Amino acid sequence: MTYWDLTTIYPSFESDTYQNDLTKLKTLMAELETLELTDDFTKSATAYIEKANAVLKLLFPLNIYAHLTFSVDSSNQAAIKYSDTLGMLQAQLAAPAVKFQKWVASFDADTIENVTDNLLVEHKFFMHELQQNAAYLLSEKEEVLLSKLRQVGANAWGDLMAKLTGNLQAEIELDGKTETLTLTMLRNLASHKDSAVRKRAYQTELNAYSKIEESIAAALNGIKGDVNMTSKMRGFDSPLAEAVHNSRLDLATLDAMLSAMTDKLPVFRKYLKRKAKLLGHKNGLPFYDLFAPINESDMTYSYDEAKQFVLDNFATFSEELKNSAQKAFDDNWVDVEPRKGKRGGAFCAPIIGRRQSRVMLNFTGSFDGVTTMAHELGHAYHNWQLFDEHMLLADYPLPLAETASIFCETIVTNAAIKKADKNEAIYILEKSIMNSTQVIVDIMSRFIFEKTVFDNRQQGPLSVDMLKQAMLDAQLQTYGDGLDKDFMHPYMWACKSHYYSAYNNYYNYPYAFGLLFALGLYAEYQNGRPNFVADYNQLLKNTTRMNVKDVAASMGIDVTKKDFWLASLGIIEQQIEQFIELTN
Ligand SMILES: [Zn+2]
């Protein structure tokens, strides 16, 4: 078993270093809360920025240590206790942050633009953004009231939805026995080898949702109604405009991307129809077979083989990329195999102030495990480029969060296809295309659905029938004849929890952006663009200091132009053509 080493963050919760840092954090926070902001812009801004950076440099490792401990040991009581404590401390930071924001907004943009002090120059974008966003803040009284009402309103609706779907169970026949499964377990059967099981799981799932549909529809109406109202009060044209603004994007860029995606939908339908044919269906792919395996792969990797494969292929890109992964392995930043009490999935956590990352995997030796490893080490490489960044500037927006990860995943996937035999190539390609279809076609259906709900909610609550119809319409618009019309999924709005957060509106298009932006960069790399590696590293560094359009422009890419997006989609199109040829 290969565990990660967390002792290089803190030896333990009880250790003097952890406890001393916690005490020091509370002292610094008290100082930040009482910090006086005067007419002297340079002096006050410097004082706040220095103090806030110092607070975050302590808060972040203390918090991540608890979070990481919990993620591999869910019964660790100290981790639960300190996560809660630090979560509350983090919430306390909102007050001095809003005070500073309003103070910055009381100066004009030129004051920020003309700063000469080095620390302030580096925080120019940060301050400009605070100033611009201040225009959308309500009065202090309203903000406090709103956040308290969210607790008992929209957040409570979200909790209700989570409880209803979390507790919902359904009976299904498996291997001749009747079993009682949760919704998550039922959904996991979507990739089962036996098509009869996949179909039964899908029907059982739809039946189960019908039992809670009225309650979760009420929750959805409550949350979307709240967001429509508050978004308007803040001065945004729509919840979409607000979401786009918050992800440092602009509507022209979003339109260019969506328009290119719409143009290429027929390409994805071609893949869906081929997959349907391979599985013996005549009228397109039934929803329950979207994740069906079409062949088996006997590609297995030991952890050392996977490591070596990733390192060798990272080296084809750059020595630095390879070294960043080597460092993660050498310093035990990676937690490898599944074990009891460890959560599922995979993630990468940055510990910027300490020049470290941690990567959690659930590696079992499959090929997917290798691409996941490359993906998460790609995130670690993004962190690596930000190791010297100020804590206030260590965050990048969602649309750019998957750039390095998908780029690295693409390097490794392409290398694997090159050395694969025909059966393996089909397996790898299909996995990759299946994933892209989710990120392009399904994400687009979710985007259309969410927009329909927000628009219609202005006139009143949507009934269960209206929600189901809106979802089917969205699937028809995007999947088209690629899906079998008799087997679509009218309850996808009950399945994705992001619709039920008043804070994560349109938590869909940033993922399409992430995939296509990374693929677009990869296309430039493949085309032999000179100086690519250095420019790419700089681009990753820029992700925390510019809006999305400018980050892309720093590499000469115009994301407001449809051509860029069409070129990215062209890479997936090539894969689909190759898949169709190989399965002929
Ligand atoms: Zn990722």
mmCIF file of N, CA and C in Angstrom, residues 146 150 154 220-234 236 238-240 242-243 450 454 457-458 499-506:
data_model
loop_
_atom_site.group_PDB
_atom_site.id
_atom_site.type_symbol
_atom_site.label_atom_id
_atom_site.label_comp_id
_atom_site.label_asym_id
_atom_site.label_seq_id
_atom_site.Cartn_x
_atom_site.Cartn_y
_atom_site.Cartn_z
ATOM 1 N N LEU A 146 -29.509 38.627 3.670
ATOM 2 C CA LEU A 146 -29.547 37.669 2.570
ATOM 3 C C LEU A 146 -28.812 36.382 2.926
ATOM 4 N N ARG A 150 -30.469 32.753 3.308
ATOM 5 C CA ARG A 150 -30.013 31.617 2.491
ATOM 6 C C ARG A 150 -29.900 30.352 3.346
ATOM 7 N N ALA A 154 -32.756 28.756 0.724
ATOM 8 C CA ALA A 154 -32.188 27.971 -0.383
ATOM 9 C C ALA A 154 -31.313 26.816 0.113
ATOM 10 N N LEU A 220 -36.350 22.689 -6.059
ATOM 11 C CA LEU A 220 -35.731 23.335 -7.220
ATOM 12 C C LEU A 220 -36.375 24.698 -7.494
ATOM 13 N N ASN A 221 -37.719 24.740 -7.420
ATOM 14 C CA ASN A 221 -38.425 26.006 -7.629
ATOM 15 C C ASN A 221 -38.049 27.048 -6.582
ATOM 16 N N GLY A 222 -37.880 26.591 -5.346
ATOM 17 C CA GLY A 222 -37.493 27.513 -4.276
ATOM 18 C C GLY A 222 -36.131 28.126 -4.544
ATOM 19 N N ILE A 223 -35.176 27.281 -4.887
ATOM 20 C CA ILE A 223 -33.795 27.750 -5.098
ATOM 21 C C ILE A 223 -33.699 28.643 -6.331
ATOM 22 N N LYS A 224 -34.296 28.205 -7.434
ATOM 23 C CA LYS A 224 -34.192 28.998 -8.667
ATOM 24 C C LYS A 224 -34.929 30.335 -8.521
ATOM 25 N N GLY A 225 -36.030 30.330 -7.757
ATOM 26 C CA GLY A 225 -36.759 31.574 -7.511
ATOM 27 C C GLY A 225 -35.903 32.554 -6.725
ATOM 28 N N ASP A 226 -35.219 32.051 -5.700
ATOM 29 C CA ASP A 226 -34.303 32.876 -4.895
ATOM 30 C C ASP A 226 -33.235 33.496 -5.805
ATOM 31 N N VAL A 227 -32.595 32.666 -6.621
ATOM 32 C CA VAL A 227 -31.486 33.158 -7.453
ATOM 33 C C VAL A 227 -31.978 34.199 -8.470
ATOM 34 N N ASN A 228 -33.137 33.951 -9.076
ATOM 35 C CA ASN A 228 -33.694 34.941 -10.007
ATOM 36 C C ASN A 228 -33.841 36.307 -9.328
ATOM 37 N N MET A 229 -34.342 36.264 -8.085
ATOM 38 C CA MET A 229 -34.609 37.493 -7.354
ATOM 39 C C MET A 229 -33.315 38.202 -6.956
ATOM 40 N N THR A 230 -32.400 37.463 -6.334
ATOM 41 C CA THR A 230 -31.186 38.107 -5.810
ATOM 42 C C THR A 230 -30.259 38.563 -6.935
ATOM 43 N N SER A 231 -30.235 37.803 -8.017
ATOM 44 C CA SER A 231 -29.398 38.172 -9.147
ATOM 45 C C SER A 231 -29.832 39.534 -9.694
ATOM 46 N N LYS A 232 -31.144 39.705 -9.797
ATOM 47 C CA LYS A 232 -31.710 40.959 -10.291
ATOM 48 C C LYS A 232 -31.420 42.110 -9.322
ATOM 49 N N MET A 233 -31.588 41.827 -8.018
ATOM 50 C CA MET A 233 -31.312 42.860 -7.004
ATOM 51 C C MET A 233 -29.876 43.346 -7.080
ATOM 52 N N ARG A 234 -28.952 42.438 -7.389
ATOM 53 C CA ARG A 234 -27.536 42.805 -7.470
ATOM 54 C C ARG A 234 -27.223 43.605 -8.734
ATOM 55 N N PHE A 236 -27.604 42.235 -12.027
ATOM 56 C CA PHE A 236 -27.252 41.416 -13.189
ATOM 57 C C PHE A 236 -28.472 41.253 -14.094
ATOM 58 N N SER A 238 -29.307 38.564 -15.673
ATOM 59 C CA SER A 238 -29.876 37.232 -15.489
ATOM 60 C C SER A 238 -28.914 36.414 -14.628
ATOM 61 N N PRO A 239 -29.387 35.290 -14.082
ATOM 62 C CA PRO A 239 -28.466 34.403 -13.362
ATOM 63 C C PRO A 239 -27.309 33.939 -14.258
ATOM 64 N N LEU A 240 -27.570 33.804 -15.569
ATOM 65 C CA LEU A 240 -26.486 33.396 -16.473
ATOM 66 C C LEU A 240 -25.413 34.491 -16.533
ATOM 67 N N GLU A 242 -24.711 36.588 -14.299
ATOM 68 C CA GLU A 242 -23.987 36.581 -13.025
ATOM 69 C C GLU A 242 -22.961 35.439 -12.977
ATOM 70 N N ALA A 243 -23.396 34.246 -13.412
ATOM 71 C CA ALA A 243 -22.499 33.089 -13.382
ATOM 72 C C ALA A 243 -21.295 33.316 -14.288
ATOM 73 N N GLU A 450 -31.229 24.275 -17.645
ATOM 74 C CA GLU A 450 -31.133 25.237 -16.541
ATOM 75 C C GLU A 450 -31.628 26.615 -16.982
ATOM 76 N N PHE A 454 -34.712 28.755 -15.305
ATOM 77 C CA PHE A 454 -34.585 30.133 -14.813
ATOM 78 C C PHE A 454 -35.572 31.064 -15.533
ATOM 79 N N ARG A 457 -39.209 30.245 -14.492
ATOM 80 C CA ARG A 457 -39.466 30.449 -13.058
ATOM 81 C C ARG A 457 -39.892 31.889 -12.772
ATOM 82 N N GLN A 458 -39.558 32.805 -13.683
ATOM 83 C CA GLN A 458 -39.970 34.201 -13.492
ATOM 84 C C GLN A 458 -41.487 34.340 -13.492
ATOM 85 N N TYR A 499 -27.821 21.642 -9.436
ATOM 86 C CA TYR A 499 -28.984 22.509 -9.644
ATOM 87 C C TYR A 499 -29.539 23.011 -8.311
ATOM 88 N N TYR A 500 -29.187 22.338 -7.237
ATOM 89 C CA TYR A 500 -29.790 22.621 -5.933
ATOM 90 C C TYR A 500 -28.882 23.453 -5.022
ATOM 91 N N SER A 501 -27.923 24.142 -5.630
ATOM 92 C CA SER A 501 -27.103 25.078 -4.873
ATOM 93 C C SER A 501 -27.328 26.472 -5.432
ATOM 94 N N ALA A 502 -27.694 27.409 -4.553
ATOM 95 C CA ALA A 502 -27.916 28.787 -4.997
ATOM 96 C C ALA A 502 -26.589 29.463 -5.353
ATOM 97 N N TYR A 503 -25.468 28.828 -5.019
ATOM 98 C CA TYR A 503 -24.151 29.425 -5.270
ATOM 99 C C TYR A 503 -23.485 28.885 -6.534
ATOM 100 N N ASN A 504 -23.915 27.706 -6.991
ATOM 101 C CA ASN A 504 -23.265 27.098 -8.165
ATOM 102 C C ASN A 504 -24.190 27.080 -9.373
ATOM 103 N N ASN A 505 -24.660 28.249 -9.782
ATOM 104 C CA ASN A 505 -25.554 28.270 -10.940
ATOM 105 C C ASN A 505 -24.770 28.021 -12.220
ATOM 106 N N TYR A 506 -25.406 27.327 -13.145
ATOM 107 C CA TYR A 506 -24.759 26.959 -14.420
ATOM 108 C C TYR A 506 -23.408 26.280 -14.174
#
